[in-house]
C-alpha atoms as one frame of an Amber mdcrd trajectory, in Angstrom:
protein
  -4.184   7.072  15.388  -2.116   7.216  18.558  -3.926   7.191  21.881  -2.435
  10.561  22.845  -3.927  12.129  19.721  -7.308  10.533  20.315  -7.503  11.774
  23.895  -6.694  15.335  22.807  -9.673  15.496  20.422 -12.765  17.257  21.632
 -15.807  15.142  22.410 -17.778  16.242  19.336 -15.185  14.970  16.836 -14.939
  11.244  16.202 -11.721   9.605  15.048 -13.509   8.232  11.974 -14.282  11.781
  10.855 -10.666  12.828  11.189  -9.192   9.968   9.177 -12.040   9.880   6.643
 -13.333   6.429   7.526 -16.923   7.467   6.757 -16.148   6.680   3.123 -17.496
   3.162   2.297 -14.353   2.305   0.316 -12.171   3.165   3.314 -14.307   0.978
   5.572 -14.034  -1.952   3.168 -10.308  -1.333   2.828  -9.915  -1.375   6.603
 -11.805  -4.685   6.907  -9.775  -6.242   4.091  -6.455  -5.117   5.573  -7.483
  -6.501   8.981  -8.356  -9.827   7.354  -5.013 -10.007   5.568  -3.176  -9.155
   8.777  -5.107 -11.841  10.650  -4.164 -14.344   7.947  -0.523 -13.293   8.202
  -0.402 -14.586  11.780  -0.927 -18.112  10.441   2.245 -18.143   8.326   5.637
 -18.453  10.028   7.419 -16.704   7.146   5.227 -13.647   7.665   5.411 -13.672
  11.455   9.184 -13.397  11.168   8.979 -10.262   8.994   8.782  -6.713  10.298
   5.190  -5.870  11.224   5.456  -2.617   9.273   6.404  -4.549   6.126   3.509
  -6.997   6.521   1.103  -4.118   7.109   2.368  -2.243   4.050   2.011  -5.432
   1.970  -1.555  -5.905   3.240  -2.383  -2.326   2.258  -0.830  -2.879  -1.176
  -2.817  -6.091  -1.738  -6.063  -4.492  -0.548  -5.513  -1.539  -2.902  -5.013
  -3.934  -5.822  -8.138  -5.876  -4.855 -10.275  -2.744  -4.570  -8.820  -1.098
  -7.678  -7.451   1.881  -5.760  -4.833   3.702  -7.766  -3.129   7.073  -7.488
  -2.252   9.254 -10.430   1.307  10.461 -10.212   3.331  12.686 -12.451   6.655
  11.360 -13.718   9.567  12.273 -11.446  11.742  15.273 -12.316   9.330  16.532
 -14.945   7.673  19.881 -14.471   4.030  19.719 -15.582   3.208  22.220 -18.289
  -0.036  23.467 -19.748   0.476  21.222 -22.756   0.998  18.101 -20.670  -2.175
  16.076 -20.730  -3.416  13.848 -17.944  -2.909  10.901 -20.306   0.837  11.182
 -19.697   0.280  10.647 -15.970   0.958   7.190 -14.616  -1.559   5.272 -12.520
   0.020   3.365  -9.676  -1.090   1.166  -6.787   1.802   2.206  -4.546   2.311
   5.954  -4.691   5.389   7.975  -3.806   3.464   9.223  -0.776   2.883   5.671
   0.482   6.517   4.870  -0.241   7.650   7.899   1.734   5.483   7.283   4.796
   5.993   3.513   4.977   9.637   3.463   3.946   8.901   0.649   1.471   8.844
   0.713  -2.294   7.201  -1.968  -4.448  10.498  -3.841  -4.699  10.529  -4.285
  -0.882   6.884  -5.387  -0.847   6.903  -7.988  -3.617   7.745 -11.180  -1.685
   5.491 -10.305   1.236   2.569  -9.380  -1.022   2.936 -12.686  -2.863   2.985
 -14.647   0.419  -0.134 -12.818   1.622  -1.815 -13.423  -1.723  -1.155 -17.164
  -1.486  -2.522 -17.267   2.071  -5.647 -15.415   0.991  -6.173 -17.612  -2.076
  -5.999 -20.770   0.073  -7.755 -19.479   3.204 -11.038 -21.300   2.617  -9.272
 -24.678   2.450  -6.699 -23.969   5.157  -6.303 -26.348   8.085  -7.052 -23.288
  10.272 -10.344 -21.934   8.859 -11.213 -19.705  11.840  -9.935 -16.515  10.177
 -11.849 -17.294   7.003 -15.021 -18.052   8.953 -14.768 -14.917  11.081 -14.178
 -12.594   8.135 -16.989 -14.223   6.125 -19.568 -12.614   8.424 -21.537  -9.510
   7.549 -19.902  -7.672  10.466 -16.614  -7.982   8.581 -18.294  -7.039   5.275
 -17.741 -10.630   4.095 -14.258  -9.742   2.851 -13.150 -13.386   3.059 -15.754
 -14.306   0.444 -14.447 -11.834  -2.137 -12.857 -13.308  -5.224  -9.100 -13.107
  -4.788  -7.363 -10.932  -7.345  -5.361 -12.808  -9.990  -1.660 -13.088  -9.132
  -0.771 -11.632 -12.550  -2.633  -8.439 -11.590  -0.434  -7.732  -8.574   1.871
  -5.557 -10.657   5.032  -7.634 -10.289   6.904  -9.362 -13.098
């Protein structure tokens, strides 16, 4: 949330209420994304990428890890009363995320894979400070979570 928007809120409304961060899944997602972004600063290939791309890739990877999926209707098909929800497609990266980030899954693939490799090797890295910091209970021990299998990332 931009600082100008935060300052315009009245004193009885917290920013976490506005963006829905009271939800435990959102809090865990935020901690996991922060961890992945911290890890990204250790890899030259990621530092050279656009920050918005790295952030979108971190969000994608965190959504895969936490099993967050959106149900989307097929494009250009008008839903009818006979269309069942079984015909809907479950996706990690929704059209809404694509619209607001400007990145589709094709743009994210290489960056997500780089982040995944960093995460998978973080505990044995020559720079363990990020792993140690995010292993604490204050960070919800996100560094200690089992890393999702690379085959489950959704890329061929």
